[in-house]
């Protein structure tokens, strides 16, 4: 957390931009190295089949809603990160092109990550659907059995650390930007204050794996799992719904068109942000609540 605070307190150019220029290429480079290693593993073919063998009978409405819900998390939608980073872009930036590039690149990196993990799973007979325990409990055992496994384990967990660091930076910046822009706080004060608050609020979640393991907000869930469920299933979709409603109904059409820039595609986007996106988000919420699906 101290490193995240130190980066964010540096501001946009000296903090966020400088570190992201280092961390993101490093993250991609490590991922590609591990991808090459996974391709050479005995379980590569099985991993590829697991990833790309299509069973369209499983493509149910529930699966679509699960995918839509996952997109909120993986694309940082509904939490203000995209809005905050977008506000720092030049007026010359093509927002439509940037949005497409971000979505495509995110999907590609997710595919590559899957093609790193699943071949290793099948090589050592691991369950690919083991969830978070796969990363922190099972994969280290698999790395220990690999030739040069210590190096690959180091690269893999360095990859996770970089991913966590870049995510933490973007999330802290959302709160900091609010207090700097709306409240007029100096950036160091806003960063230290919000970073400290977030750190303190995160302590119970960290202790939910040990001393607070007996605390349950939801039946059968630790405090960490409960807060994760609350944020992922409810808070992110609600945030996304609010953004869609504001962009579609409150933002003046000429202003939106000026930012969008492409008058040919703008009517389709405006229709989607006004009607399709809110309906999709409401369906996600109802699905998470168990009302549909």
Short mmCIF file of C-alpha atoms in Angstrom, two decimals:
data_model
loop_
_atom_site.label_atom_id
_atom_site.label_comp_id
_atom_site.label_asym_id
_atom_site.label_seq_id
_atom_site.Cartn_x
_atom_site.Cartn_y
_atom_site.Cartn_z
CA UNK A 1 0.00 0.00 0.00
CA UNK A 2 2.89 2.33 0.73
CA UNK A 3 4.19 1.82 -2.81
CA UNK A 4 0.76 2.54 -4.29
CA UNK A 5 0.49 5.74 -2.24
CA UNK A 6 3.99 6.81 -3.29
CA UNK A 7 3.10 6.34 -6.97
CA UNK A 8 -0.26 8.10 -6.82
CA UNK A 9 1.09 11.04 -4.83
CA UNK A 10 3.41 11.72 -7.78
CA UNK A 11 0.45 12.77 -9.88
CA UNK A 12 -0.49 11.87 -13.42
CA UNK A 13 2.75 12.38 -15.33
CA UNK A 14 5.33 11.60 -12.64
CA UNK A 15 3.32 8.90 -10.91
CA UNK A 16 0.60 7.09 -12.85
CA UNK A 17 1.93 7.52 -16.37
CA UNK A 18 5.57 6.82 -15.54
CA UNK A 19 4.86 3.66 -13.55
CA UNK A 20 2.24 2.30 -15.94
CA UNK A 21 4.72 2.69 -18.79
CA UNK A 22 7.02 0.35 -16.87
CA UNK A 23 4.59 -2.03 -15.19
CA UNK A 24 2.26 -2.78 -18.09
CA UNK A 25 4.98 -3.75 -20.61
CA UNK A 26 6.69 -5.78 -17.87
CA UNK A 27 3.41 -7.55 -17.12
CA UNK A 28 2.90 -8.40 -20.80
CA UNK A 29 6.51 -9.55 -21.20
CA UNK A 30 6.30 -11.91 -18.21
CA UNK A 31 2.97 -13.25 -19.44
CA UNK A 32 4.42 -14.00 -22.88
CA UNK A 33 7.44 -15.77 -21.37
CA UNK A 34 5.14 -17.98 -19.30
CA UNK A 35 2.98 -18.55 -22.39
CA UNK A 36 5.97 -19.96 -24.27
CA UNK A 37 6.76 -22.21 -21.30
CA UNK A 38 3.16 -23.42 -21.17
CA UNK A 39 3.17 -24.17 -24.91
CA UNK A 40 6.07 -26.57 -24.38
CA UNK A 41 4.40 -28.40 -21.50
CA UNK A 42 2.86 -31.87 -21.98
CA UNK A 43 -0.58 -30.55 -21.07
CA UNK A 44 -0.60 -27.83 -23.73
CA UNK A 45 -2.95 -29.68 -26.09
CA UNK A 46 -5.41 -30.49 -23.31
CA UNK A 47 -5.27 -26.90 -22.10
CA UNK A 48 -6.04 -25.60 -25.58
CA UNK A 49 -8.97 -28.01 -25.92
CA UNK A 50 -10.30 -26.91 -22.55
CA UNK A 51 -10.11 -23.27 -23.60
CA UNK A 52 -11.44 -23.46 -27.15
CA UNK A 53 -13.65 -26.53 -27.44
CA UNK A 54 -17.09 -24.98 -27.80
CA UNK A 55 -20.10 -26.57 -26.14
CA UNK A 56 -22.95 -24.34 -27.26
CA UNK A 57 -25.42 -26.21 -25.07
CA UNK A 58 -23.79 -24.48 -22.11
CA UNK A 59 -24.29 -21.04 -23.66
CA UNK A 60 -27.42 -20.38 -21.65
CA UNK A 61 -28.90 -17.02 -20.61
CA UNK A 62 -27.25 -17.61 -17.24
CA UNK A 63 -23.86 -17.94 -18.94
CA UNK A 64 -24.42 -14.69 -20.85
CA UNK A 65 -25.31 -12.89 -17.63
CA UNK A 66 -22.24 -14.35 -15.91
CA UNK A 67 -20.08 -13.05 -18.76
CA UNK A 68 -21.67 -9.60 -18.60
CA UNK A 69 -21.11 -9.48 -14.87
CA UNK A 70 -17.49 -10.52 -15.29
CA UNK A 71 -16.94 -7.73 -17.81
CA UNK A 72 -17.65 -5.15 -15.11
CA UNK A 73 -14.77 -6.49 -13.07
CA UNK A 74 -12.20 -7.14 -15.78
CA UNK A 75 -12.77 -3.79 -17.55
CA UNK A 76 -13.02 -1.78 -14.31
CA UNK A 77 -16.54 -0.65 -15.16
CA UNK A 78 -18.81 0.89 -12.57
CA UNK A 79 -16.01 1.84 -10.17
CA UNK A 80 -14.93 5.16 -11.67
CA UNK A 81 -11.49 4.06 -12.85
CA UNK A 82 -12.26 4.48 -16.54
CA UNK A 83 -13.92 7.84 -15.91
CA UNK A 84 -10.94 9.07 -13.94
CA UNK A 85 -8.32 7.91 -16.42
CA UNK A 86 -10.47 9.17 -19.28
CA UNK A 87 -10.54 12.64 -17.77
CA UNK A 88 -6.75 12.81 -18.09
CA UNK A 89 -6.77 12.10 -21.83
CA UNK A 90 -6.06 14.76 -24.40
CA UNK A 91 -9.03 16.23 -26.24
CA UNK A 92 -7.42 14.86 -29.40
CA UNK A 93 -7.74 11.26 -28.18
CA UNK A 94 -10.16 9.10 -30.13
CA UNK A 95 -12.33 7.69 -27.33
CA UNK A 96 -14.10 5.15 -29.54
CA UNK A 97 -10.83 3.73 -30.82
CA UNK A 98 -9.37 3.70 -27.31
CA UNK A 99 -12.39 1.84 -25.94
CA UNK A 100 -12.15 -0.80 -28.65
CA UNK A 101 -8.40 -1.24 -28.16
CA UNK A 102 -8.82 -1.59 -24.38
CA UNK A 103 -11.58 -4.19 -24.69
CA UNK A 104 -9.73 -6.22 -27.34
CA UNK A 105 -6.41 -6.08 -25.50
CA UNK A 106 -8.08 -7.08 -22.24
CA UNK A 107 -9.69 -10.09 -23.91
CA UNK A 108 -6.41 -11.13 -25.54
CA UNK A 109 -4.51 -10.92 -22.26
CA UNK A 110 -7.21 -12.98 -20.56
CA UNK A 111 -6.90 -15.65 -23.26
CA UNK A 112 -3.12 -15.72 -22.95
CA UNK A 113 -3.39 -15.97 -19.16
CA UNK A 114 -5.73 -18.93 -19.57
CA UNK A 115 -3.30 -20.55 -21.98
CA UNK A 116 -0.60 -20.14 -19.35
CA UNK A 117 -2.52 -21.61 -16.43
CA UNK A 118 -4.57 -24.43 -17.98
CA UNK A 119 -1.72 -26.30 -19.71
CA UNK A 120 0.10 -26.35 -16.37
CA UNK A 121 -3.08 -27.65 -14.72
CA UNK A 122 -3.43 -30.52 -17.16
CA UNK A 123 0.28 -31.29 -17.08
CA UNK A 124 0.13 -31.97 -13.35
CA UNK A 125 -3.45 -33.25 -13.13
CA UNK A 126 -4.86 -30.19 -11.38
CA UNK A 127 -8.49 -29.12 -11.41
CA UNK A 128 -8.83 -26.08 -13.70
CA UNK A 129 -11.98 -24.91 -11.90
CA UNK A 130 -10.36 -24.76 -8.47
CA UNK A 131 -10.71 -20.97 -8.24
CA UNK A 132 -8.33 -18.74 -6.24
CA UNK A 133 -6.97 -21.75 -4.41
CA UNK A 134 -5.53 -22.92 -7.73
CA UNK A 135 -3.20 -19.93 -7.87
CA UNK A 136 -2.06 -19.74 -4.28
CA UNK A 137 -2.13 -23.37 -3.18
CA UNK A 138 -1.98 -25.75 -6.12
CA UNK A 139 0.14 -23.99 -8.74
CA UNK A 140 3.10 -23.49 -6.37
CA UNK A 141 3.18 -27.26 -5.92
CA UNK A 142 3.15 -27.70 -9.69
CA UNK A 143 5.95 -25.16 -10.15
CA UNK A 144 8.02 -27.06 -7.59
CA UNK A 145 7.83 -30.15 -9.82
CA UNK A 146 8.87 -28.31 -12.99
CA UNK A 147 12.39 -28.04 -14.32
CA UNK A 148 13.36 -24.47 -13.52
CA UNK A 149 10.13 -24.18 -11.57
CA UNK A 150 11.53 -21.70 -9.07
CA UNK A 151 12.23 -19.20 -11.84
CA UNK A 152 8.81 -19.69 -13.42
CA UNK A 153 7.11 -19.40 -10.03
CA UNK A 154 8.98 -16.15 -9.44
CA UNK A 155 7.86 -14.80 -12.83
CA UNK A 156 4.27 -15.93 -12.28
CA UNK A 157 3.86 -14.31 -8.88
CA UNK A 158 5.72 -11.23 -10.06
CA UNK A 159 3.10 -11.06 -12.79
CA UNK A 160 0.34 -11.22 -10.18
CA UNK A 161 2.06 -8.56 -8.10
CA UNK A 162 2.31 -6.20 -11.09
CA UNK A 163 -1.34 -6.81 -11.96
CA UNK A 164 -2.41 -6.11 -8.38
CA UNK A 165 -0.24 -3.00 -8.20
CA UNK A 166 -1.62 -1.46 -11.39
CA UNK A 167 -5.18 -2.21 -10.25
CA UNK A 168 -4.57 -0.71 -6.82
CA UNK A 169 -3.09 2.43 -8.39
CA UNK A 170 -6.15 2.98 -10.58
CA UNK A 171 -8.59 2.43 -7.71
CA UNK A 172 -6.82 4.76 -5.30
CA UNK A 173 -6.62 7.42 -8.01
CA UNK A 174 -10.43 7.48 -8.26
CA UNK A 175 -10.83 8.61 -4.65
CA UNK A 176 -7.82 10.92 -4.80
CA UNK A 177 -9.05 12.62 -7.98
CA UNK A 178 -12.39 13.38 -6.31
CA UNK A 179 -10.84 15.12 -3.32
CA UNK A 180 -8.31 16.97 -5.47
CA UNK A 181 -10.76 18.16 -8.13
CA UNK A 182 -13.96 18.60 -6.13
CA UNK A 183 -12.69 19.45 -2.65
CA UNK A 184 -9.52 21.28 -3.57
CA UNK A 185 -7.26 19.11 -1.41
CA UNK A 186 -3.54 19.02 -2.20
CA UNK A 187 -2.67 15.73 -3.89
CA UNK A 188 -0.31 14.54 -1.11
CA UNK A 189 -3.00 15.12 1.52
CA UNK A 190 -5.69 13.39 -0.54
CA UNK A 191 -3.43 10.45 -1.36
CA UNK A 192 -2.17 9.88 2.16
CA UNK A 193 -5.63 10.34 3.62
CA UNK A 194 -7.49 8.04 1.26
CA UNK A 195 -4.65 5.54 1.14
CA UNK A 196 -4.66 5.36 4.92
CA UNK A 197 -8.44 4.92 5.06
CA UNK A 198 -8.37 2.17 2.44
CA UNK A 199 -5.52 0.43 4.25
CA UNK A 200 -7.42 0.44 7.54
CA UNK A 201 -10.63 -0.74 5.90
CA UNK A 202 -8.72 -3.57 4.25
CA UNK A 203 -7.32 -4.98 7.49
CA UNK A 204 -10.47 -6.93 8.45
CA UNK A 205 -10.56 -8.52 5.00
CA UNK A 206 -6.92 -9.55 5.30
CA UNK A 207 -7.56 -11.03 8.74
CA UNK A 208 -10.57 -12.97 7.45
CA UNK A 209 -8.14 -15.74 6.48
CA UNK A 210 -6.89 -16.09 10.06
CA UNK A 211 -8.14 -14.33 13.19
CA UNK A 212 -11.44 -13.22 11.68
CA UNK A 213 -12.16 -16.43 9.81
CA UNK A 214 -15.20 -16.98 12.01
CA UNK A 215 -16.84 -13.69 10.94
CA UNK A 216 -19.48 -14.15 8.22
CA UNK A 217 -21.59 -11.45 6.59
CA UNK A 218 -23.09 -13.99 4.20
CA UNK A 219 -23.71 -17.59 5.29
CA UNK A 220 -20.65 -19.74 4.68
CA UNK A 221 -18.53 -16.82 3.42
CA UNK A 222 -15.58 -15.19 5.09
CA UNK A 223 -15.53 -11.43 5.47
CA UNK A 224 -13.29 -11.18 2.41
CA UNK A 225 -15.60 -13.34 0.29
CA UNK A 226 -18.65 -11.44 1.54
CA UNK A 227 -17.23 -8.05 0.59
CA UNK A 228 -16.05 -9.44 -2.74
CA UNK A 229 -19.56 -10.73 -3.44
CA UNK A 230 -21.11 -7.43 -2.41
CA UNK A 231 -18.79 -5.39 -4.63
CA UNK A 232 -18.79 -7.67 -7.67
CA UNK A 233 -22.44 -8.68 -7.68
CA UNK A 234 -24.07 -5.44 -6.62
CA UNK A 235 -21.91 -2.33 -6.27
CA UNK A 236 -20.18 -2.57 -9.66
CA UNK A 237 -23.40 -3.15 -11.64
CA UNK A 238 -25.14 -0.34 -9.73
CA UNK A 239 -22.23 1.96 -10.53
CA UNK A 240 -22.37 0.92 -14.17
CA UNK A 241 -26.10 1.54 -14.26
CA UNK A 242 -25.59 5.04 -12.88
CA UNK A 243 -22.92 5.82 -15.47
CA UNK A 244 -25.12 4.55 -18.30
CA UNK A 245 -28.10 6.61 -17.14
CA UNK A 246 -26.06 9.78 -16.73
CA UNK A 247 -24.30 9.36 -20.09
CA UNK A 248 -27.50 8.44 -21.90
CA UNK A 249 -30.05 10.73 -20.31
CA UNK A 250 -28.29 13.58 -18.49
CA UNK A 251 -25.33 14.30 -20.75
CA UNK A 252 -26.33 16.74 -23.49
CA UNK A 253 -26.44 15.08 -26.89
CA UNK A 254 -24.16 17.70 -28.57
CA UNK A 255 -21.56 17.25 -25.83
CA UNK A 256 -21.68 13.48 -26.17
CA UNK A 257 -21.38 13.72 -29.96
CA UNK A 258 -18.40 16.05 -29.67
CA UNK A 259 -16.60 13.52 -27.49
CA UNK A 260 -17.68 10.54 -29.58
CA UNK A 261 -16.60 12.24 -32.83
CA UNK A 262 -18.03 9.68 -35.26
CA UNK A 263 -21.48 10.94 -36.35
CA UNK A 264 -22.19 7.72 -38.24
CA UNK A 265 -21.82 5.43 -35.24
CA UNK A 266 -23.03 7.89 -32.61
CA UNK A 267 -26.78 7.10 -32.99
CA UNK A 268 -26.08 3.41 -32.37
CA UNK A 269 -23.96 4.18 -29.31
CA UNK A 270 -26.57 6.59 -27.99
CA UNK A 271 -29.28 3.98 -28.41
CA UNK A 272 -27.15 1.37 -26.65
CA UNK A 273 -26.17 3.60 -23.72
CA UNK A 274 -29.76 4.78 -23.24
CA UNK A 275 -31.60 1.50 -23.50
CA UNK A 276 -29.50 -1.63 -24.06
CA UNK A 277 -26.88 -0.98 -21.38
CA UNK A 278 -29.34 -0.16 -18.56
CA UNK A 279 -31.49 -3.19 -19.41
CA UNK A 280 -28.42 -5.44 -19.48
CA UNK A 281 -27.20 -4.12 -16.12
CA UNK A 282 -30.63 -4.56 -14.52
CA UNK A 283 -30.70 -8.14 -15.81
CA UNK A 284 -27.27 -8.74 -14.27
CA UNK A 285 -28.49 -7.39 -10.93
CA UNK A 286 -31.63 -9.51 -11.03
CA UNK A 287 -29.55 -12.55 -11.94
CA UNK A 288 -27.13 -11.94 -9.07
CA UNK A 289 -30.10 -11.55 -6.72
CA UNK A 290 -31.53 -14.85 -7.92
CA UNK A 291 -34.65 -13.29 -9.43
CA UNK A 292 -33.83 -14.45 -12.97
CA UNK A 293 -31.72 -17.29 -14.32
#
